[in-house]
mmCIF file of C-alpha atoms in Angstrom:
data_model
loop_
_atom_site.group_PDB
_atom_site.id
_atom_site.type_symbol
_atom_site.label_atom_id
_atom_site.label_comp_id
_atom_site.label_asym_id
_atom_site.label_seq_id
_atom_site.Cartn_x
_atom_site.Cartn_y
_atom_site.Cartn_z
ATOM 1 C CA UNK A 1 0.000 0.000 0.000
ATOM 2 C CA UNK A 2 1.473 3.406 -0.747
ATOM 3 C CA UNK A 3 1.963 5.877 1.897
ATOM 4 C CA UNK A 4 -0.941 7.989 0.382
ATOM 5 C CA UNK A 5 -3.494 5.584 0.349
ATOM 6 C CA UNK A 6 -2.087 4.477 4.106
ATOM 7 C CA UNK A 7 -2.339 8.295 5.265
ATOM 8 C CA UNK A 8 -5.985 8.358 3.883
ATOM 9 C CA UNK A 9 -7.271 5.003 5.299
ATOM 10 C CA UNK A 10 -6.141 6.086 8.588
ATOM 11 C CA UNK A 11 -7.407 9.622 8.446
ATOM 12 C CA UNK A 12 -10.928 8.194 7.383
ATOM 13 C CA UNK A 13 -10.450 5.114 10.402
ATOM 14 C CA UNK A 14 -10.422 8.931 12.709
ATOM 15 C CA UNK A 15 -12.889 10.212 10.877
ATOM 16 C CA UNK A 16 -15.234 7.413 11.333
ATOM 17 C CA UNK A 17 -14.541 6.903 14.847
ATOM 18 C CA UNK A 18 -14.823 10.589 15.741
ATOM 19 C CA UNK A 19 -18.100 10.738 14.016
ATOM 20 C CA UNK A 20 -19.214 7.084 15.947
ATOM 21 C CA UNK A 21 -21.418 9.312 18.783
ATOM 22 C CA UNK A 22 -23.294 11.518 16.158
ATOM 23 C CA UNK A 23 -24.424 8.582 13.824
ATOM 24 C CA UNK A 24 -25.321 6.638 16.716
ATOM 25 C CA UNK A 25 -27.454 9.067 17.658
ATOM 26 C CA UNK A 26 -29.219 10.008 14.247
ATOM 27 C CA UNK A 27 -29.429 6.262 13.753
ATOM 28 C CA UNK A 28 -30.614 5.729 17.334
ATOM 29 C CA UNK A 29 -32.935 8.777 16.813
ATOM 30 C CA UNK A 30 -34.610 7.161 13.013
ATOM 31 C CA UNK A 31 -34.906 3.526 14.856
ATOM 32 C CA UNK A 32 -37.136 5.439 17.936
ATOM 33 C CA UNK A 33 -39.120 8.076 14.965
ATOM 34 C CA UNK A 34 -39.857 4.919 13.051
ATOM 35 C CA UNK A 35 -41.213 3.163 15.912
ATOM 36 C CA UNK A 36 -43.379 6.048 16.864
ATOM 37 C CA UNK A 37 -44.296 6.452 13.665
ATOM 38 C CA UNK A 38 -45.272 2.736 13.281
ATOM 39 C CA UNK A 39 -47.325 2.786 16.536
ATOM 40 C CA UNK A 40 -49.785 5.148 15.384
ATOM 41 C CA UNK A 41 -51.337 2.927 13.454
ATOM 42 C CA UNK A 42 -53.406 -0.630 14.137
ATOM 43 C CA UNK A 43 -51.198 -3.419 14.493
ATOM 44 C CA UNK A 44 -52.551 -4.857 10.921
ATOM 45 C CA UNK A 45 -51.995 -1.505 9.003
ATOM 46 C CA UNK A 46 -48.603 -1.222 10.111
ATOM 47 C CA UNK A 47 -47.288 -4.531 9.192
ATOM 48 C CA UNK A 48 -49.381 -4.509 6.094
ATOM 49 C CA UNK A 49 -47.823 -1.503 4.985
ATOM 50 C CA UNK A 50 -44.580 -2.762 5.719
ATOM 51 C CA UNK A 51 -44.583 -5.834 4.006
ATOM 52 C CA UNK A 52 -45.386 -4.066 0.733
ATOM 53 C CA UNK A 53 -42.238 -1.245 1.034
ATOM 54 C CA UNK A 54 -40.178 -4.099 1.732
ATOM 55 C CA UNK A 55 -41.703 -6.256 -0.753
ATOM 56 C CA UNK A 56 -41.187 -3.343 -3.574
ATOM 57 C CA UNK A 57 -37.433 -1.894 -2.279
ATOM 58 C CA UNK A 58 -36.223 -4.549 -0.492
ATOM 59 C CA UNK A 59 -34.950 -6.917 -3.484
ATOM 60 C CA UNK A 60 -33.029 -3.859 -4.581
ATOM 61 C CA UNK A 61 -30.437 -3.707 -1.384
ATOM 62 C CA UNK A 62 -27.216 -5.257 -2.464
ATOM 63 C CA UNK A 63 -27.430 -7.911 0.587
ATOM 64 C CA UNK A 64 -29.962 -9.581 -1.856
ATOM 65 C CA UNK A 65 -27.249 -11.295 -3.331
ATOM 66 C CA UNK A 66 -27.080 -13.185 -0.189
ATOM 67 C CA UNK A 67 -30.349 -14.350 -0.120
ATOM 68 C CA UNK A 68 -30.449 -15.106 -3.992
ATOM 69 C CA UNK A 69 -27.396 -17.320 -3.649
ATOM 70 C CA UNK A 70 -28.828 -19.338 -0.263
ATOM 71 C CA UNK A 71 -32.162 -20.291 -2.047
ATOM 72 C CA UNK A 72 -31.076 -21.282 -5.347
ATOM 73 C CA UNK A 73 -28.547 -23.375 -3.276
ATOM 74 C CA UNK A 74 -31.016 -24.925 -1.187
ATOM 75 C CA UNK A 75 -33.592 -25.347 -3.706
ATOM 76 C CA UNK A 76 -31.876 -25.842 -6.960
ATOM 77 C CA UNK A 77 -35.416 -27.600 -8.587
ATOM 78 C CA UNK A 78 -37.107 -23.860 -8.255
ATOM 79 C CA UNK A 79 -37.169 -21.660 -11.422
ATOM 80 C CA UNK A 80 -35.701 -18.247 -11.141
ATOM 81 C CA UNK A 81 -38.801 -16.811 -10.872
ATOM 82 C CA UNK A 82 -40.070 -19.057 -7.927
ATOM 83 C CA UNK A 83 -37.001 -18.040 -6.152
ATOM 84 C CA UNK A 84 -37.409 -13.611 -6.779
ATOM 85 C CA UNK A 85 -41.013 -14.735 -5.340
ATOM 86 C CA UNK A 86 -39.291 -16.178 -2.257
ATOM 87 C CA UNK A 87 -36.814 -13.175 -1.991
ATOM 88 C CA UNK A 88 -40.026 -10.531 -2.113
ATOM 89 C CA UNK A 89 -41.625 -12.345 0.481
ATOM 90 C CA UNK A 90 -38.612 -12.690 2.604
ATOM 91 C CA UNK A 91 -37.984 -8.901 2.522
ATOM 92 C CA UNK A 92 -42.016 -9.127 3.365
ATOM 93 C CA UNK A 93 -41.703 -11.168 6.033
ATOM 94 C CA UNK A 94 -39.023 -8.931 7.451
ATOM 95 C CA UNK A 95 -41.085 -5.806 6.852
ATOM 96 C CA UNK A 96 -43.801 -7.538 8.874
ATOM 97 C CA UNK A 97 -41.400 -8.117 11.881
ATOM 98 C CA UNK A 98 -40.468 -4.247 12.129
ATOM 99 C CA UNK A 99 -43.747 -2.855 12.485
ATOM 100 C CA UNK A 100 -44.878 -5.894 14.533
ATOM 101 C CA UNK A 101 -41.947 -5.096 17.246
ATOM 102 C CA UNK A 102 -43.555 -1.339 17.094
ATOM 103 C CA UNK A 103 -46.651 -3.109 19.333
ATOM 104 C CA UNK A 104 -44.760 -5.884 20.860
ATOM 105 C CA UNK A 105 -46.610 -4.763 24.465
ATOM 106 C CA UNK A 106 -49.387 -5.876 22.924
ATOM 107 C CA UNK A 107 -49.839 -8.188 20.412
ATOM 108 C CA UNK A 108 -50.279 -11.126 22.559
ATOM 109 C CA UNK A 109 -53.909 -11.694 23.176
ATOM 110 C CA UNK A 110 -54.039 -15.327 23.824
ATOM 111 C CA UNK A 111 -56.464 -16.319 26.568
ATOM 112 C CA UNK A 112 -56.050 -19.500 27.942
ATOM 113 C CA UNK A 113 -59.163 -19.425 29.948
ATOM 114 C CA UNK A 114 -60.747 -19.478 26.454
ATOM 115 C CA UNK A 115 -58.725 -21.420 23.720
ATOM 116 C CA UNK A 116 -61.786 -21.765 21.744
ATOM 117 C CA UNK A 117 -61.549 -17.727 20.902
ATOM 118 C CA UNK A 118 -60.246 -16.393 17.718
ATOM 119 C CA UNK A 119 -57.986 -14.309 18.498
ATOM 120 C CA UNK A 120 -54.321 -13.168 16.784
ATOM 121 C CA UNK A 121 -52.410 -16.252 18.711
ATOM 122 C CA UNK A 122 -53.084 -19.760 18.498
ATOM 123 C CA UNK A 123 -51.794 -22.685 20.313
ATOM 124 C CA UNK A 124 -50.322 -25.456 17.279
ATOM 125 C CA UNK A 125 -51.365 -29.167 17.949
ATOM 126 C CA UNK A 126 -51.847 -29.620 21.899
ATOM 127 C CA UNK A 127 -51.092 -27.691 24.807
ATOM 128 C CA UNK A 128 -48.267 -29.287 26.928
ATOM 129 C CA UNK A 129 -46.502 -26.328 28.227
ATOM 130 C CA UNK A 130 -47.930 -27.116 31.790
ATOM 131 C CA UNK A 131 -45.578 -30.333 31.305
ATOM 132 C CA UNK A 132 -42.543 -28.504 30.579
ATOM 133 C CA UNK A 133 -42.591 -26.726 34.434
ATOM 134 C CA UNK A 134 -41.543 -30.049 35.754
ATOM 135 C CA UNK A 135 -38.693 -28.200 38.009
ATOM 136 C CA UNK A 136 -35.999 -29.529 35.959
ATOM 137 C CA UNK A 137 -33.865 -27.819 34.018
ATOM 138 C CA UNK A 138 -34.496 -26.982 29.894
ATOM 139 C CA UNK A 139 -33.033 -25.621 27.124
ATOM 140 C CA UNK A 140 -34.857 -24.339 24.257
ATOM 141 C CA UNK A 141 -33.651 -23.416 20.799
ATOM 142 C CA UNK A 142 -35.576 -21.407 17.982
ATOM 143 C CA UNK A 143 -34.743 -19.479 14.655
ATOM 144 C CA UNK A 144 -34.750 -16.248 12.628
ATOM 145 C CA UNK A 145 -37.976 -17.745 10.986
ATOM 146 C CA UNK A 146 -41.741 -16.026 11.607
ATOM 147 C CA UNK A 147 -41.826 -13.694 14.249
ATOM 148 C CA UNK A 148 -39.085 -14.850 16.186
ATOM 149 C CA UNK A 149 -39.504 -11.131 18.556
ATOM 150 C CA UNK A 150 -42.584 -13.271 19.601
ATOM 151 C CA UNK A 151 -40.994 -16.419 20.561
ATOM 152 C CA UNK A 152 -39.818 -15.123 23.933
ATOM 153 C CA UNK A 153 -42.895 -13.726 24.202
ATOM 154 C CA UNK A 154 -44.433 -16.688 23.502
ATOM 155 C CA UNK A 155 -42.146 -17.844 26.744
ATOM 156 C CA UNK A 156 -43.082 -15.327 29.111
ATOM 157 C CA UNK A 157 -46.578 -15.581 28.694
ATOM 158 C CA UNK A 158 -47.019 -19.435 28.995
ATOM 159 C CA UNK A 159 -44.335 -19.577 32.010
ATOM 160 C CA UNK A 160 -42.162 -21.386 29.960
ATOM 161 C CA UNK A 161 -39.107 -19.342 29.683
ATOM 162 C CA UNK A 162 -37.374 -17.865 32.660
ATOM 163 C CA UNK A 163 -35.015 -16.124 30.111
ATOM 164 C CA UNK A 164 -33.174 -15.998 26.526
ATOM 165 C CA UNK A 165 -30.215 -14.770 25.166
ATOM 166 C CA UNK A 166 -29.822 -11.763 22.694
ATOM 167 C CA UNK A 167 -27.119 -10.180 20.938
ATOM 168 C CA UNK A 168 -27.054 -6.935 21.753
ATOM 169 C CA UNK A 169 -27.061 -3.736 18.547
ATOM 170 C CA UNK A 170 -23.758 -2.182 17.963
ATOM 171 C CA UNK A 171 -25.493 1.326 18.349
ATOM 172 C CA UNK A 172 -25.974 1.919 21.639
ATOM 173 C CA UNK A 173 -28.887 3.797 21.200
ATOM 174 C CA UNK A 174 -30.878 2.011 19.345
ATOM 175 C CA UNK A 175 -29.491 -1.108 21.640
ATOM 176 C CA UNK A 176 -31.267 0.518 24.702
ATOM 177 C CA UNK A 177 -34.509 1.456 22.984
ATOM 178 C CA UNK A 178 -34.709 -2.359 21.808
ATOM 179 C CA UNK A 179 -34.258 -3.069 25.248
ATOM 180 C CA UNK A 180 -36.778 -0.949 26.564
ATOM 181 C CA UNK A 181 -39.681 -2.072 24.407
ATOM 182 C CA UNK A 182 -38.289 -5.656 24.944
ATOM 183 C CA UNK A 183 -38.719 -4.910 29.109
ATOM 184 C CA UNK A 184 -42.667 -6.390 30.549
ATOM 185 C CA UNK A 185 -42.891 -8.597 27.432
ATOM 186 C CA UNK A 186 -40.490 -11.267 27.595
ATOM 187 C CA UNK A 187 -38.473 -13.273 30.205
ATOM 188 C CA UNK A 188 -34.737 -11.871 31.817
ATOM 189 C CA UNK A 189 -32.684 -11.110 28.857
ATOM 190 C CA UNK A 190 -29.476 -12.368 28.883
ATOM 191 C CA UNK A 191 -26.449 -10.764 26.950
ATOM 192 C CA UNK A 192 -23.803 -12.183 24.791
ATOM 193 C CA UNK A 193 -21.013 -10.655 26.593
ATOM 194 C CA UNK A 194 -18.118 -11.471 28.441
ATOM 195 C CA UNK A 195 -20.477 -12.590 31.790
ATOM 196 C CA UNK A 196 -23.010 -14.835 29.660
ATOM 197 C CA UNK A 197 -21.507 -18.001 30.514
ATOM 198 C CA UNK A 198 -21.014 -17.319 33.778
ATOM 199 C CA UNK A 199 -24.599 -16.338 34.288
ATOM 200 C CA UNK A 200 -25.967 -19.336 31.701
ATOM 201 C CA UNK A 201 -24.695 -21.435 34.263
ATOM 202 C CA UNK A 202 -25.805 -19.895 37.302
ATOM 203 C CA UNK A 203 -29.895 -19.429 36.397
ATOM 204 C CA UNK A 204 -29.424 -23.437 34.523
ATOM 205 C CA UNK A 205 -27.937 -24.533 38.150
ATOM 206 C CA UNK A 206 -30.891 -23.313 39.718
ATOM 207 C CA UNK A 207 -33.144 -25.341 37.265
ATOM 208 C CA UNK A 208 -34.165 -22.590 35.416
ATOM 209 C CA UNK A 209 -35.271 -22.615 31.242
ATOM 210 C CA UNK A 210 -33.241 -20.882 28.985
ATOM 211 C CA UNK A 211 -34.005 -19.819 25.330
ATOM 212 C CA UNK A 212 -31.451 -19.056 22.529
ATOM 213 C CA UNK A 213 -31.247 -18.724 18.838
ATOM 214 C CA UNK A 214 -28.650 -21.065 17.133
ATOM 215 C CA UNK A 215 -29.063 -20.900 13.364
ATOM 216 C CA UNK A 216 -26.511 -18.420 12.193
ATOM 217 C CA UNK A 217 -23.463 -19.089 11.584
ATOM 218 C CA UNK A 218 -20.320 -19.573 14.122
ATOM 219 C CA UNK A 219 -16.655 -19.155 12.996
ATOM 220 C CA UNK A 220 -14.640 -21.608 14.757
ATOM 221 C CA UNK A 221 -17.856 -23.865 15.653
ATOM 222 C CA UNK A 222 -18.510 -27.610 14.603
ATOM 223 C CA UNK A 223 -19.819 -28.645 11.345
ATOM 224 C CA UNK A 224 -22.788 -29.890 10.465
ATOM 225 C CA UNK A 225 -25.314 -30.001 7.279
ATOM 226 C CA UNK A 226 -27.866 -27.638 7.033
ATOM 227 C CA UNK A 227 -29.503 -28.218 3.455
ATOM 228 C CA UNK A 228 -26.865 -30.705 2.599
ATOM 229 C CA UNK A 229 -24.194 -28.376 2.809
ATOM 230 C CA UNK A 230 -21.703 -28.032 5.093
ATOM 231 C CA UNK A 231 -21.675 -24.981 7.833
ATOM 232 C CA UNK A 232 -20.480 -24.014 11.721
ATOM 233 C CA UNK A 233 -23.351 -24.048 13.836
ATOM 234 C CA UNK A 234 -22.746 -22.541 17.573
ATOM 235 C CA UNK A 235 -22.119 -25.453 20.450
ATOM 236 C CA UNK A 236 -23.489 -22.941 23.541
ATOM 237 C CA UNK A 237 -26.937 -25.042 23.489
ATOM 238 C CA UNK A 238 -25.531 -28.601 23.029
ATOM 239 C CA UNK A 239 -22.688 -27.941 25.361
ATOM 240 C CA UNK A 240 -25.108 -26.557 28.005
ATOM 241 C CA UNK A 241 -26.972 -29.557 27.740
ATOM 242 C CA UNK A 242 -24.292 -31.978 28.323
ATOM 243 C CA UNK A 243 -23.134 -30.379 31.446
ATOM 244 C CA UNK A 244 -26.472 -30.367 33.195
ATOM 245 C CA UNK A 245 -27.673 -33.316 31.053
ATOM 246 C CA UNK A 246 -31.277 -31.930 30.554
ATOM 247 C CA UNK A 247 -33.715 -31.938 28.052
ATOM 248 C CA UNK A 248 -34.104 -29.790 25.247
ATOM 249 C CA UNK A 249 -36.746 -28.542 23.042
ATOM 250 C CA UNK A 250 -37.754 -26.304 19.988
ATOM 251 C CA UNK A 251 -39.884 -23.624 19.891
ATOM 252 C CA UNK A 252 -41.209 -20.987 17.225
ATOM 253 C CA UNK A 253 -43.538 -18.759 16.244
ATOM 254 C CA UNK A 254 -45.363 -19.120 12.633
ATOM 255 C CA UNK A 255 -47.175 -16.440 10.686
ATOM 256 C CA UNK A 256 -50.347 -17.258 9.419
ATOM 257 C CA UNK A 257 -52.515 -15.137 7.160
ATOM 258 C CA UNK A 258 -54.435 -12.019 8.093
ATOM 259 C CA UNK A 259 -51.922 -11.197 10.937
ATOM 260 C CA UNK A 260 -52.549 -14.038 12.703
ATOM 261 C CA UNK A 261 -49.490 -16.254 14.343
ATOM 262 C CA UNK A 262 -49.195 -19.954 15.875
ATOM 263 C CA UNK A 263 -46.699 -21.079 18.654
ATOM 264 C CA UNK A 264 -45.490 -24.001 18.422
ATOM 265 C CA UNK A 265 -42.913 -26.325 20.877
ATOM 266 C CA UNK A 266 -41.565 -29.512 19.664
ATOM 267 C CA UNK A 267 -41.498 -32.556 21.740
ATOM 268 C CA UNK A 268 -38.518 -33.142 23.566
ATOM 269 C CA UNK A 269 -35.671 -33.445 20.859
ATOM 270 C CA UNK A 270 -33.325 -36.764 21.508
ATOM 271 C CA UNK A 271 -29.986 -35.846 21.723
ATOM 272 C CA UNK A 272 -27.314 -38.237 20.366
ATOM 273 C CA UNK A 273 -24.902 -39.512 22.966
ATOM 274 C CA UNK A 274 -21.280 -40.939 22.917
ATOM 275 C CA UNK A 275 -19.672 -44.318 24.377
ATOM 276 C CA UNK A 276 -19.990 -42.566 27.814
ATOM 277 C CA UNK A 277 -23.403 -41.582 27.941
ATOM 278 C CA UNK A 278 -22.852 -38.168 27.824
ATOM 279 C CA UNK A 279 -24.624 -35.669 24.848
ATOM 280 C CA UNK A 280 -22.545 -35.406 22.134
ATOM 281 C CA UNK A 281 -22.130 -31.839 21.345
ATOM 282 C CA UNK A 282 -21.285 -32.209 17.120
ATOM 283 C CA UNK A 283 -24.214 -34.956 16.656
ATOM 284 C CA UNK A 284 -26.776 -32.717 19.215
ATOM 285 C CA UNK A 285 -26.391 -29.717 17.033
ATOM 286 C CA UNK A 286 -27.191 -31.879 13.820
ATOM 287 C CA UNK A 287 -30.201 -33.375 15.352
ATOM 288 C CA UNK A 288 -31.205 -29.415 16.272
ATOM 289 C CA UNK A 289 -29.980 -28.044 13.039
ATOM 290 C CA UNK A 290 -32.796 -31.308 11.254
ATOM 291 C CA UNK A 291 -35.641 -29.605 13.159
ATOM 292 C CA UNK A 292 -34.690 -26.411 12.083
ATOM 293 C CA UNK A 293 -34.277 -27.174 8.218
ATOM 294 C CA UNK A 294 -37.553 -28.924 8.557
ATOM 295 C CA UNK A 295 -39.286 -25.641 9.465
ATOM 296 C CA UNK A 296 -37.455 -23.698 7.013
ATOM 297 C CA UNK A 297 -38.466 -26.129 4.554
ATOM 298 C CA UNK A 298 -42.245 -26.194 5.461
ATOM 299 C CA UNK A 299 -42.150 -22.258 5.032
ATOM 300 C CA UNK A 300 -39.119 -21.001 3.232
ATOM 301 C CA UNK A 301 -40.159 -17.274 2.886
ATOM 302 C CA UNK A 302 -40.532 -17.084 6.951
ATOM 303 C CA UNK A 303 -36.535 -17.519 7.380
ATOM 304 C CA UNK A 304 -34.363 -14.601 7.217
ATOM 305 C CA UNK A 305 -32.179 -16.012 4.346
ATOM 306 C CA UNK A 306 -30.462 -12.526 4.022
ATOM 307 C CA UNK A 307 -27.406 -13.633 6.657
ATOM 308 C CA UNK A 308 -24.379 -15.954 5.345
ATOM 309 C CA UNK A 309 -25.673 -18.995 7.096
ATOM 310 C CA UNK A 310 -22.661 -20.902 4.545
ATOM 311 C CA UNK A 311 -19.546 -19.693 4.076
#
């Protein structure tokens, strides 16, 4: 690299950095607008209108490409224009999320005093959450698919979940308003920092249920298929649950039409063990990574196919 272009790529690195609190702030300041602005209206205009920006503009952002390349790869027997169909409603399905979070305190209306009523939230196949408070300890696992905002909701509201993990924004800003209109919905939330472990261990020793998303992809984690190809899954869940040896389950949230959404848990998935009895952490996140291709599979425009889930 010449010095010039070394004296400019520094002087911009300054630049940037100097700049970090003002953008955080006009970005933290369009994130809180937008959710005003989104809360002003019902809960079905909002995500309605969403869905069809994101619909029309979305396919235009360059991190398409992404998404393009992931669904031809996973469904090679789709024509091209099957899969722009799938990339609208993707970007659709991700429009519908952002307005949705707008009313997260309250778009739960499930009453299970009256499970006969139609209301926005319905219960898939039978009940057996009451099962599930058993005072051992669980791990659940979900994905970026439906309205995955809902699934801790989902958790709090069926006394399921005592907490789940989140990554946290970069901005700080818009980090603590996500936060705040995350607070009174959902169970503790649990960062991925530096004390995660630490506390991951502490509320499971206690025989607490934890909830985490695991289908993105891990540098530096074990392999396993995921649409017949290859990819690094993260080990937190599976390793968790060979320590305290406890049962784990999925759990996620499906969008149905007219605004409508089903919960749904799996049945306790069977973990593969080794010679010694104990989980085996590889196989384990295989046997989780199945379930979760399964429900991509059964509705492919609900996952957010937009990350580099291969690489």
């Amino acid at each position: 690299m010449s010095r010039h272009k070394q004296r400019w790529k520094q002087f911009r690195h300054r630049a940037i950095k100097r700049m970090a609190p003002v953008t955080g702030a006009i970005l933290g300041g369009y994130v809180r607008g937008s959710l005003w602005w989104l809360r002003l209206w019902p809960l079905e205009v909002s995500s309605a209108g969403m869905a069809f920006w994101a619909r029309l503009f979305g396919p235009m952002w360059p991190l398409t490409k992404v998404a393009r390349a992931n669904l031809k790869a996973a469904f090679p027997e789709k024509s091209p224009r099957e899969i722009e169909k799938l990339v609208r409603e993707v970007w659709a399905n991700l429009g519908r999320l952002c307005a949705e979070f707008a009313h997260l305190d309250h778009i739960w209306d499930y009453d299970p005093g009256n499970p006969g009523k139609r209301g926005r939230i319905e219960i898939g196949k039978a009940d057996f959450s009451h099962q599930l408070r058993d005072g051992r300890t669980a791990l659940f696992f979900s994905a970026h698919t439906g309205n995955w905002e809902m699934c801790a909701i989902a958790g709090a509201e069926m006394n399921i979940l005592d907490a789940v993990i989140y990554r946290e924004p970069n901005n700080k800003k818009a980090a603590q308003l996500i936060e705040e209109m995350r607070k009174g919905t959902m169970p503790d939330l649990i960062r991925t920092d530096r004390d995660a472990a630490r506390e991951l261990i502490r509320r499971l020793g206690q025989g607490q249920h934890i909830g985490m998303l695991v289908d993105q992809y891990w540098t530096g984690g074990p392999k396993v298929k995921f649409f017949g190809r290859p990819t690094a899954t993260n080990p937190t869940l599976a390793k968790l649950a060979r320590h305290f040896d406890c049962p784990v389950y999925g759990w996620r949230v499906v969008r149905l039409p007219k605004g409508r959404f089903r919960v749904e848990f799996t049945e306790e998935v069977v973990m593969p063990r080794d010679a010694e009895g104990k989980i085996d952490v590889e196989g384990a996140m295989q046997a989780i990574n199945d379930v979760i291709e399964g429900w991509v599979r059964e509705h492919p425009a609900q996952w957010l196919w937009l990350h580099r889930r291969w690489r």
